[in-house]
């Protein structure tokens, strides 16, 4: 079965903004998908719907085999444990070092200490930060901070990675490094969904591209490009 299914999903916020209008889409296990579109086109709302952070006004959403409409409150943390998330603004714990930021994700799911001591350095090695375990976030560049966030998102082996503008605060070189890591993660089997404004990267990477415009899914292409001006 697909890892994400949206069937005729609409979302209106309180003040009447229709952020997402009658969206249907399927994402299969192992896909790498970009979601592009102007600011306000509903991209973040799609991500929030998949995490059950907001509820659809109508339609059905299935993530990792679960019907989110039938998922009880208490089951939501379990759903999210299988989903890694990264954001434009990194969202690291400011007073914890790199190791602790990543270890935190494992403590939350009550991994044994022995496993944590193996998994955290291994994950930080994959993102190229083995020499920064004791650094605080403020001592790192933006690209390094995003790599910590990525390590934290991936250390629990999620089936799905959702990235909301992961390169929005990065220069081109660091943006490409993060995208290369996302591609590697995808090659290792994780389904990857990336919201981005980065036209150059989208056009170069030749992945599936879903384009949103004013809440409507206007295009969904395998090996697509970036359609709209910002
Ligand atoms: P994007 O991620 O593409 O910029 P969003 O999903 O954030 O788009 O927003 C889509 C629309 O929904 C916008 O018009 C935005 O102002 C509106 N919106 C987003 N979040 C809320 C909210 N919590 N309350 C009311 N309106 C919102
Ligand atoms: P994994 O999650 O990698 O399968 P295991 O659950 O098999 O890890 O545990 C790995 C090892 O850690 C086992 O030898 C286990 O006894 C030990 N262990 C379990 N809980 C803890 C803990 N709280 N602190 C330290 N070691 C623990």
PDB file of C-alpha atoms and ligand atoms in Angstrom:
ATOM      1  CA  UNK A   1       0.000   0.000   0.000  1.00  0.00           C
ATOM      2  CA  UNK A   2       1.119   3.609  -0.517  1.00  0.00           C
ATOM      3  CA  UNK A   3       2.680   5.300   2.492  1.00  0.00           C
ATOM      4  CA  UNK A   4       0.574   8.458   2.068  1.00  0.00           C
ATOM      5  CA  UNK A   5      -2.929   8.669   0.628  1.00  0.00           C
ATOM      6  CA  UNK A   6      -5.057  11.813   0.495  1.00  0.00           C
ATOM      7  CA  UNK A   7      -8.606  11.420  -0.800  1.00  0.00           C
ATOM      8  CA  UNK A   8     -10.474  14.639  -1.602  1.00  0.00           C
ATOM      9  CA  UNK A   9      -8.887  16.481   1.295  1.00  0.00           C
ATOM     10  CA  UNK A  10      -9.899  20.068   2.043  1.00  0.00           C
ATOM     11  CA  UNK A  11      -8.855  22.255   4.953  1.00  0.00           C
ATOM     12  CA  UNK A  12     -10.428  25.553   5.952  1.00  0.00           C
ATOM     13  CA  UNK A  13      -9.000  27.490   8.876  1.00  0.00           C
ATOM     14  CA  UNK A  14     -11.137  29.401  11.389  1.00  0.00           C
ATOM     15  CA  UNK A  15     -11.260  32.685   9.542  1.00  0.00           C
ATOM     16  CA  UNK A  16     -12.526  30.967   6.399  1.00  0.00           C
ATOM     17  CA  UNK A  17      -9.230  30.628   4.524  1.00  0.00           C
ATOM     18  CA  UNK A  18      -9.457  27.518   2.369  1.00  0.00           C
ATOM     19  CA  UNK A  19      -5.807  26.472   2.613  1.00  0.00           C
ATOM     20  CA  UNK A  20      -6.179  23.136   0.796  1.00  0.00           C
ATOM     21  CA  UNK A  21      -8.914  22.379  -1.717  1.00  0.00           C
ATOM     22  CA  UNK A  22     -10.010  18.861  -2.650  1.00  0.00           C
ATOM     23  CA  UNK A  23      -6.553  17.303  -2.877  1.00  0.00           C
ATOM     24  CA  UNK A  24      -6.112  13.658  -3.823  1.00  0.00           C
ATOM     25  CA  UNK A  25      -2.682  12.088  -4.070  1.00  0.00           C
ATOM     26  CA  UNK A  26      -0.770   8.908  -3.374  1.00  0.00           C
ATOM     27  CA  UNK A  27       2.872   8.566  -2.409  1.00  0.00           C
ATOM     28  CA  UNK A  28       4.406   5.116  -2.555  1.00  0.00           C
ATOM     29  CA  UNK A  29       7.042   3.709  -0.230  1.00  0.00           C
ATOM     30  CA  UNK A  30      10.516   4.714  -1.330  1.00  0.00           C
ATOM     31  CA  UNK A  31       9.523   7.756  -3.398  1.00  0.00           C
ATOM     32  CA  UNK A  32      11.299  11.122  -3.316  1.00  0.00           C
ATOM     33  CA  UNK A  33       8.781  13.916  -3.832  1.00  0.00           C
ATOM     34  CA  UNK A  34       9.057  17.697  -3.979  1.00  0.00           C
ATOM     35  CA  UNK A  35       6.107  19.901  -3.102  1.00  0.00           C
ATOM     36  CA  UNK A  36       6.459  23.351  -4.630  1.00  0.00           C
ATOM     37  CA  UNK A  37       4.269  26.430  -4.910  1.00  0.00           C
ATOM     38  CA  UNK A  38       4.058  30.074  -3.920  1.00  0.00           C
ATOM     39  CA  UNK A  39       3.873  31.206  -0.323  1.00  0.00           C
ATOM     40  CA  UNK A  40       0.362  30.579   0.990  1.00  0.00           C
ATOM     41  CA  UNK A  41      -0.433  27.840  -1.518  1.00  0.00           C
ATOM     42  CA  UNK A  42      -1.067  25.246   1.214  1.00  0.00           C
ATOM     43  CA  UNK A  43       2.217  23.321   1.335  1.00  0.00           C
ATOM     44  CA  UNK A  44       2.752  23.533   5.104  1.00  0.00           C
ATOM     45  CA  UNK A  45      -0.880  22.703   5.684  1.00  0.00           C
ATOM     46  CA  UNK A  46      -0.381  19.475   3.727  1.00  0.00           C
ATOM     47  CA  UNK A  47       2.539  18.555   5.989  1.00  0.00           C
ATOM     48  CA  UNK A  48       0.518  19.384   9.124  1.00  0.00           C
ATOM     49  CA  UNK A  49      -2.381  17.262   7.889  1.00  0.00           C
ATOM     50  CA  UNK A  50      -0.036  14.287   7.403  1.00  0.00           C
ATOM     51  CA  UNK A  51       1.262  14.679  10.978  1.00  0.00           C
ATOM     52  CA  UNK A  52      -2.281  15.092  12.317  1.00  0.00           C
ATOM     53  CA  UNK A  53      -1.319  18.516  13.642  1.00  0.00           C
ATOM     54  CA  UNK A  54      -4.422  19.863  11.930  1.00  0.00           C
ATOM     55  CA  UNK A  55      -7.610  18.018  10.985  1.00  0.00           C
ATOM     56  CA  UNK A  56      -9.078  18.112   7.485  1.00  0.00           C
ATOM     57  CA  UNK A  57     -12.441  19.833   7.041  1.00  0.00           C
ATOM     58  CA  UNK A  58     -13.335  16.990   4.704  1.00  0.00           C
ATOM     59  CA  UNK A  59     -11.694  14.031   3.009  1.00  0.00           C
ATOM     60  CA  UNK A  60      -9.602  11.116   4.163  1.00  0.00           C
ATOM     61  CA  UNK A  61      -5.893  10.808   4.997  1.00  0.00           C
ATOM     62  CA  UNK A  62      -3.923   7.584   5.419  1.00  0.00           C
ATOM     63  CA  UNK A  63      -0.314   7.622   6.581  1.00  0.00           C
ATOM     64  CA  UNK A  64       1.734   4.457   6.950  1.00  0.00           C
ATOM     65  CA  UNK A  65      -1.420   2.373   6.732  1.00  0.00           C
ATOM     66  CA  UNK A  66      -3.290   4.341   9.402  1.00  0.00           C
ATOM     67  CA  UNK A  67      -6.568   6.158   8.748  1.00  0.00           C
ATOM     68  CA  UNK A  68      -5.795   9.423  10.551  1.00  0.00           C
ATOM     69  CA  UNK A  69      -9.483  10.194  10.971  1.00  0.00           C
ATOM     70  CA  UNK A  70      -9.880   7.067  13.093  1.00  0.00           C
ATOM     71  CA  UNK A  71      -6.665   7.492  15.057  1.00  0.00           C
ATOM     72  CA  UNK A  72      -7.325   8.357  18.693  1.00  0.00           C
ATOM     73  CA  UNK A  73      -5.396  11.183  20.378  1.00  0.00           C
ATOM     74  CA  UNK A  74      -3.333   8.693  22.341  1.00  0.00           C
ATOM     75  CA  UNK A  75      -2.142   6.986  19.161  1.00  0.00           C
ATOM     76  CA  UNK A  76      -0.791  10.168  17.554  1.00  0.00           C
ATOM     77  CA  UNK A  77       2.645  10.015  19.231  1.00  0.00           C
ATOM     78  CA  UNK A  78       3.086   6.507  17.860  1.00  0.00           C
ATOM     79  CA  UNK A  79       2.240   7.733  14.354  1.00  0.00           C
ATOM     80  CA  UNK A  80       4.791  10.555  14.654  1.00  0.00           C
ATOM     81  CA  UNK A  81       7.504   8.200  15.863  1.00  0.00           C
ATOM     82  CA  UNK A  82       7.555   6.726  12.391  1.00  0.00           C
ATOM     83  CA  UNK A  83       7.925  10.142  10.757  1.00  0.00           C
ATOM     84  CA  UNK A  84      11.073  12.268  10.815  1.00  0.00           C
ATOM     85  CA  UNK A  85      10.501  16.005  10.422  1.00  0.00           C
ATOM     86  CA  UNK A  86      12.888  18.860   9.618  1.00  0.00           C
ATOM     87  CA  UNK A  87      12.110  22.564   9.376  1.00  0.00           C
ATOM     88  CA  UNK A  88      13.616  25.670   7.841  1.00  0.00           C
ATOM     89  CA  UNK A  89      14.608  27.029  11.289  1.00  0.00           C
ATOM     90  CA  UNK A  90      16.280  23.779  12.525  1.00  0.00           C
ATOM     91  CA  UNK A  91      14.511  23.818  15.946  1.00  0.00           C
ATOM     92  CA  UNK A  92      17.439  22.385  17.921  1.00  0.00           C
ATOM     93  CA  UNK A  93      17.691  22.431  21.699  1.00  0.00           C
ATOM     94  CA  UNK A  94      19.892  25.502  22.209  1.00  0.00           C
ATOM     95  CA  UNK A  95      21.401  24.491  25.542  1.00  0.00           C
ATOM     96  CA  UNK A  96      22.265  20.913  24.491  1.00  0.00           C
ATOM     97  CA  UNK A  97      25.226  19.808  22.454  1.00  0.00           C
ATOM     98  CA  UNK A  98      25.026  18.003  19.131  1.00  0.00           C
ATOM     99  CA  UNK A  99      25.163  14.528  20.651  1.00  0.00           C
ATOM    100  CA  UNK A 100      22.399  15.345  23.145  1.00  0.00           C
ATOM    101  CA  UNK A 101      20.160  16.866  20.473  1.00  0.00           C
ATOM    102  CA  UNK A 102      20.207  13.603  18.548  1.00  0.00           C
ATOM    103  CA  UNK A 103      20.179  11.333  21.618  1.00  0.00           C
ATOM    104  CA  UNK A 104      17.055  13.144  22.828  1.00  0.00           C
ATOM    105  CA  UNK A 105      15.017  11.635  19.975  1.00  0.00           C
ATOM    106  CA  UNK A 106      16.091   8.161  21.088  1.00  0.00           C
ATOM    107  CA  UNK A 107      15.398   8.803  24.769  1.00  0.00           C
ATOM    108  CA  UNK A 108      11.839   9.838  23.897  1.00  0.00           C
ATOM    109  CA  UNK A 109      11.172   6.384  22.440  1.00  0.00           C
ATOM    110  CA  UNK A 110      12.967   4.791  25.413  1.00  0.00           C
ATOM    111  CA  UNK A 111      15.831   3.260  23.477  1.00  0.00           C
ATOM    112  CA  UNK A 112      18.268   1.444  25.734  1.00  0.00           C
ATOM    113  CA  UNK A 113      21.298   3.500  26.643  1.00  0.00           C
ATOM    114  CA  UNK A 114      23.570   0.997  24.946  1.00  0.00           C
ATOM    115  CA  UNK A 115      21.729   1.438  21.649  1.00  0.00           C
ATOM    116  CA  UNK A 116      21.788   5.220  21.978  1.00  0.00           C
ATOM    117  CA  UNK A 117      25.544   5.144  22.461  1.00  0.00           C
ATOM    118  CA  UNK A 118      25.875   3.228  19.210  1.00  0.00           C
ATOM    119  CA  UNK A 119      23.172   4.872  17.095  1.00  0.00           C
ATOM    120  CA  UNK A 120      23.868   8.549  17.795  1.00  0.00           C
ATOM    121  CA  UNK A 121      27.546   8.616  16.758  1.00  0.00           C
ATOM    122  CA  UNK A 122      26.725   6.399  13.762  1.00  0.00           C
ATOM    123  CA  UNK A 123      24.013   8.789  12.573  1.00  0.00           C
ATOM    124  CA  UNK A 124      26.195  11.856  13.146  1.00  0.00           C
ATOM    125  CA  UNK A 125      28.921  10.194  11.133  1.00  0.00           C
ATOM    126  CA  UNK A 126      26.531   9.738   8.187  1.00  0.00           C
ATOM    127  CA  UNK A 127      25.776  13.486   8.173  1.00  0.00           C
ATOM    128  CA  UNK A 128      29.481  14.314   8.534  1.00  0.00           C
ATOM    129  CA  UNK A 129      29.497  15.694  12.071  1.00  0.00           C
ATOM    130  CA  UNK A 130      31.646  13.193  13.945  1.00  0.00           C
ATOM    131  CA  UNK A 131      34.017  15.952  15.006  1.00  0.00           C
ATOM    132  CA  UNK A 132      31.239  18.184  16.435  1.00  0.00           C
ATOM    133  CA  UNK A 133      29.581  15.926  19.016  1.00  0.00           C
ATOM    134  CA  UNK A 134      30.308  18.327  21.880  1.00  0.00           C
ATOM    135  CA  UNK A 135      29.481  21.576  20.073  1.00  0.00           C
ATOM    136  CA  UNK A 136      26.452  23.674  20.940  1.00  0.00           C
ATOM    137  CA  UNK A 137      24.106  24.703  18.110  1.00  0.00           C
ATOM    138  CA  UNK A 138      25.272  28.331  18.277  1.00  0.00           C
ATOM    139  CA  UNK A 139      28.831  27.177  17.573  1.00  0.00           C
ATOM    140  CA  UNK A 140      27.737  25.600  14.268  1.00  0.00           C
ATOM    141  CA  UNK A 141      27.069  27.023  10.814  1.00  0.00           C
ATOM    142  CA  UNK A 142      23.531  26.920   9.433  1.00  0.00           C
ATOM    143  CA  UNK A 143      24.381  23.957   7.241  1.00  0.00           C
ATOM    144  CA  UNK A 144      25.811  22.058  10.200  1.00  0.00           C
ATOM    145  CA  UNK A 145      22.764  22.858  12.315  1.00  0.00           C
ATOM    146  CA  UNK A 146      20.499  21.489   9.608  1.00  0.00           C
ATOM    147  CA  UNK A 147      22.607  18.329   9.461  1.00  0.00           C
ATOM    148  CA  UNK A 148      22.089  17.888  13.221  1.00  0.00           C
ATOM    149  CA  UNK A 149      18.345  18.340  12.693  1.00  0.00           C
ATOM    150  CA  UNK A 150      18.482  15.737   9.933  1.00  0.00           C
ATOM    151  CA  UNK A 151      20.393  13.300  12.137  1.00  0.00           C
ATOM    152  CA  UNK A 152      17.804  13.808  14.870  1.00  0.00           C
ATOM    153  CA  UNK A 153      14.961  13.220  12.399  1.00  0.00           C
ATOM    154  CA  UNK A 154      16.545  10.029  11.081  1.00  0.00           C
ATOM    155  CA  UNK A 155      18.105   8.380  14.130  1.00  0.00           C
ATOM    156  CA  UNK A 156      14.929   6.427  14.939  1.00  0.00           C
ATOM    157  CA  UNK A 157      14.791   4.996  11.412  1.00  0.00           C
ATOM    158  CA  UNK A 158      11.516   6.598  10.322  1.00  0.00           C
ATOM    159  CA  UNK A 159       9.721   5.164   7.286  1.00  0.00           C
ATOM    160  CA  UNK A 160       8.940   8.707   6.168  1.00  0.00           C
ATOM    161  CA  UNK A 161      10.857  11.992   6.268  1.00  0.00           C
ATOM    162  CA  UNK A 162       8.954  15.274   5.929  1.00  0.00           C
ATOM    163  CA  UNK A 163      11.125  18.329   5.265  1.00  0.00           C
ATOM    164  CA  UNK A 164       9.474  21.773   5.267  1.00  0.00           C
ATOM    165  CA  UNK A 165      11.803  24.206   3.462  1.00  0.00           C
ATOM    166  CA  UNK A 166      14.953  22.479   4.771  1.00  0.00           C
ATOM    167  CA  UNK A 167      17.255  24.722   2.729  1.00  0.00           C
ATOM    168  CA  UNK A 168      15.319  27.961   3.246  1.00  0.00           C
ATOM    169  CA  UNK A 169      18.014  29.434   5.500  1.00  0.00           C
ATOM    170  CA  UNK A 170      21.044  27.967   3.741  1.00  0.00           C
ATOM    171  CA  UNK A 171      23.431  29.171   1.051  1.00  0.00           C
ATOM    172  CA  UNK A 172      23.594  27.223  -2.238  1.00  0.00           C
ATOM    173  CA  UNK A 173      26.532  25.031  -1.217  1.00  0.00           C
ATOM    174  CA  UNK A 174      24.937  23.932   2.037  1.00  0.00           C
ATOM    175  CA  UNK A 175      21.569  23.545   0.309  1.00  0.00           C
ATOM    176  CA  UNK A 176      23.085  21.095  -2.126  1.00  0.00           C
ATOM    177  CA  UNK A 177      24.761  19.172   0.697  1.00  0.00           C
ATOM    178  CA  UNK A 178      21.470  18.787   2.530  1.00  0.00           C
ATOM    179  CA  UNK A 179      19.710  17.679  -0.650  1.00  0.00           C
ATOM    180  CA  UNK A 180      22.479  15.141  -1.323  1.00  0.00           C
ATOM    181  CA  UNK A 181      21.916  13.750   2.172  1.00  0.00           C
ATOM    182  CA  UNK A 182      18.166  13.567   1.600  1.00  0.00           C
ATOM    183  CA  UNK A 183      18.779  11.687  -1.618  1.00  0.00           C
ATOM    184  CA  UNK A 184      21.111   9.262   0.166  1.00  0.00           C
ATOM    185  CA  UNK A 185      18.560   8.707   2.915  1.00  0.00           C
ATOM    186  CA  UNK A 186      15.989   8.009   0.210  1.00  0.00           C
ATOM    187  CA  UNK A 187      18.310   5.509  -1.479  1.00  0.00           C
ATOM    188  CA  UNK A 188      18.567   3.699   1.857  1.00  0.00           C
ATOM    189  CA  UNK A 189      14.790   3.226   1.766  1.00  0.00           C
ATOM    190  CA  UNK A 190      13.178   6.180   3.553  1.00  0.00           C
ATOM    191  CA  UNK A 191      10.336   7.885   1.709  1.00  0.00           C
ATOM    192  CA  UNK A 192      11.212  11.595   1.462  1.00  0.00           C
ATOM    193  CA  UNK A 193       8.830  14.521   0.998  1.00  0.00           C
ATOM    194  CA  UNK A 194      10.428  17.959   0.607  1.00  0.00           C
ATOM    195  CA  UNK A 195       8.624  21.302   0.534  1.00  0.00           C
ATOM    196  CA  UNK A 196      10.893  23.815  -1.163  1.00  0.00           C
ATOM    197  CA  UNK A 197      11.214  27.081  -3.057  1.00  0.00           C
ATOM    198  CA  UNK A 198      14.564  26.100  -4.474  1.00  0.00           C
ATOM    199  CA  UNK A 199      13.973  26.144  -8.201  1.00  0.00           C
ATOM    200  CA  UNK A 200      17.536  25.261  -9.163  1.00  0.00           C
ATOM    201  CA  UNK A 201      17.570  22.133  -7.028  1.00  0.00           C
ATOM    202  CA  UNK A 202      14.106  20.975  -8.095  1.00  0.00           C
ATOM    203  CA  UNK A 203      14.966  21.409 -11.759  1.00  0.00           C
ATOM    204  CA  UNK A 204      18.291  19.619 -11.386  1.00  0.00           C
ATOM    205  CA  UNK A 205      17.197  16.625  -9.323  1.00  0.00           C
ATOM    206  CA  UNK A 206      14.517  15.310 -11.686  1.00  0.00           C
ATOM    207  CA  UNK A 207      12.239  13.899  -9.006  1.00  0.00           C
ATOM    208  CA  UNK A 208       8.465  13.771  -8.760  1.00  0.00           C
ATOM    209  CA  UNK A 209       7.165  17.326  -8.348  1.00  0.00           C
ATOM    210  CA  UNK A 210       3.752  18.212  -6.945  1.00  0.00           C
ATOM    211  CA  UNK A 211       2.818  21.847  -7.567  1.00  0.00           C
ATOM    212  CA  UNK A 212       0.320  23.705  -5.386  1.00  0.00           C
ATOM    213  CA  UNK A 213      -1.366  26.968  -6.320  1.00  0.00           C
ATOM    214  CA  UNK A 214      -3.889  28.668  -3.987  1.00  0.00           C
ATOM    215  CA  UNK A 215      -4.716  25.393  -2.247  1.00  0.00           C
ATOM    216  CA  UNK A 216      -5.182  23.447  -5.463  1.00  0.00           C
ATOM    217  CA  UNK A 217      -2.907  20.677  -6.700  1.00  0.00           C
ATOM    218  CA  UNK A 218      -2.247  21.985 -10.212  1.00  0.00           C
ATOM    219  CA  UNK A 219       0.390  19.536 -11.387  1.00  0.00           C
ATOM    220  CA  UNK A 220       1.973  16.228 -10.389  1.00  0.00           C
ATOM    221  CA  UNK A 221       4.812  15.072 -12.592  1.00  0.00           C
ATOM    222  CA  UNK A 222       7.418  12.334 -12.433  1.00  0.00           C
ATOM    223  CA  UNK A 223      10.791  13.921 -13.158  1.00  0.00           C
ATOM    224  CA  UNK A 224       9.195  17.335 -13.026  1.00  0.00           C
ATOM    225  CA  UNK A 225      10.489  20.879 -12.848  1.00  0.00           C
ATOM    226  CA  UNK A 226       9.639  24.064 -10.989  1.00  0.00           C
ATOM    227  CA  UNK A 227       6.676  25.617 -12.756  1.00  0.00           C
ATOM    228  CA  UNK A 228       5.886  28.918 -11.086  1.00  0.00           C
ATOM    229  CA  UNK A 229       7.558  32.240 -10.428  1.00  0.00           C
ATOM    230  CA  UNK A 230       7.686  33.129  -6.724  1.00  0.00           C
TER     231      UNK A 230
HETATM  232  P1  LIG B   1       2.437  27.554   2.363  1.00  0.00           P
HETATM  233  O1  LIG B   1       3.097  26.551   3.251  1.00  0.00           O
HETATM  234  O2  LIG B   1       2.328  27.110   0.941  1.00  0.00           O
HETATM  235  O3  LIG B   1       3.043  28.917   2.475  1.00  0.00           O
HETATM  236  P2  LIG B   1       0.240  27.400   4.245  1.00  0.00           P
HETATM  237  O4  LIG B   1      -0.273  26.015   4.256  1.00  0.00           O
HETATM  238  O5  LIG B   1       1.117  27.847   5.347  1.00  0.00           O
HETATM  239  O6  LIG B   1       0.904  27.700   2.821  1.00  0.00           O
HETATM  240  O7  LIG B   1      -1.004  28.412   4.208  1.00  0.00           O
HETATM  241  C1  LIG B   1      -2.084  28.274   3.287  1.00  0.00           C
HETATM  242  C2  LIG B   1      -3.131  29.318   3.614  1.00  0.00           C
HETATM  243  O8  LIG B   1      -3.712  29.048   4.881  1.00  0.00           O
HETATM  244  C3  LIG B   1      -2.593  30.747   3.682  1.00  0.00           C
HETATM  245  O9  LIG B   1      -3.573  31.623   3.172  1.00  0.00           O
HETATM  246  C4  LIG B   1      -2.408  30.965   5.167  1.00  0.00           C
HETATM  247  O10 LIG B   1      -2.530  32.320   5.499  1.00  0.00           O
HETATM  248  C5  LIG B   1      -3.551  30.152   5.747  1.00  0.00           C
HETATM  249  N1  LIG B   1      -3.241  29.631   7.091  1.00  0.00           N
HETATM  250  C6  LIG B   1      -2.199  28.826   7.408  1.00  0.00           C
HETATM  251  N2  LIG B   1      -2.239  28.519   8.718  1.00  0.00           N
HETATM  252  C7  LIG B   1      -3.330  29.143   9.243  1.00  0.00           C
HETATM  253  C8  LIG B   1      -3.913  29.209  10.542  1.00  0.00           C
HETATM  254  N3  LIG B   1      -3.387  28.553  11.585  1.00  0.00           N
HETATM  255  N4  LIG B   1      -5.023  29.958  10.686  1.00  0.00           N
HETATM  256  C9  LIG B   1      -5.578  30.598   9.649  1.00  0.00           C
HETATM  257  N5  LIG B   1      -5.091  30.583   8.405  1.00  0.00           N
HETATM  258  C10 LIG B   1      -3.965  29.860   8.187  1.00  0.00           C
HETATM  259  P1  LIG B   2      17.883  -2.305  20.305  1.00  0.00           P
HETATM  260  O1  LIG B   2      16.903  -1.207  20.538  1.00  0.00           O
HETATM  261  O2  LIG B   2      19.065  -1.890  19.495  1.00  0.00           O
HETATM  262  O3  LIG B   2      17.221  -3.573  19.846  1.00  0.00           O
HETATM  263  P2  LIG B   2      18.070  -3.721  22.792  1.00  0.00           P
HETATM  264  O4  LIG B   2      16.710  -3.417  23.287  1.00  0.00           O
HETATM  265  O5  LIG B   2      18.352  -5.053  22.189  1.00  0.00           O
HETATM  266  O6  LIG B   2      18.500  -2.591  21.738  1.00  0.00           O
HETATM  267  O7  LIG B   2      19.082  -3.426  23.945  1.00  0.00           O
HETATM  268  C1  LIG B   2      20.448  -3.326  23.693  1.00  0.00           C
HETATM  269  C2  LIG B   2      21.202  -3.607  24.981  1.00  0.00           C
HETATM  270  O8  LIG B   2      21.031  -2.550  25.933  1.00  0.00           O
HETATM  271  C3  LIG B   2      20.742  -4.876  25.665  1.00  0.00           C
HETATM  272  O9  LIG B   2      21.876  -5.581  26.059  1.00  0.00           O
HETATM  273  C4  LIG B   2      19.946  -4.382  26.857  1.00  0.00           C
HETATM  274  O10 LIG B   2      20.007  -5.264  27.933  1.00  0.00           O
HETATM  275  C5  LIG B   2      20.638  -3.093  27.205  1.00  0.00           C
HETATM  276  N1  LIG B   2      19.748  -2.146  27.881  1.00  0.00           N
HETATM  277  C6  LIG B   2      18.417  -2.165  27.896  1.00  0.00           C
HETATM  278  N2  LIG B   2      17.931  -1.112  28.588  1.00  0.00           N
HETATM  279  C7  LIG B   2      19.005  -0.414  29.004  1.00  0.00           C
HETATM  280  C8  LIG B   2      19.187   0.787  29.760  1.00  0.00           C
HETATM  281  N3  LIG B   2      18.144   1.487  30.223  1.00  0.00           N
HETATM  282  N4  LIG B   2      20.443   1.205  29.988  1.00  0.00           N
HETATM  283  C9  LIG B   2      21.474   0.510  29.534  1.00  0.00           C
HETATM  284  N5  LIG B   2      21.382  -0.605  28.828  1.00  0.00           N
HETATM  285  C10 LIG B   2      20.164  -1.082  28.578  1.00  0.00           C
END
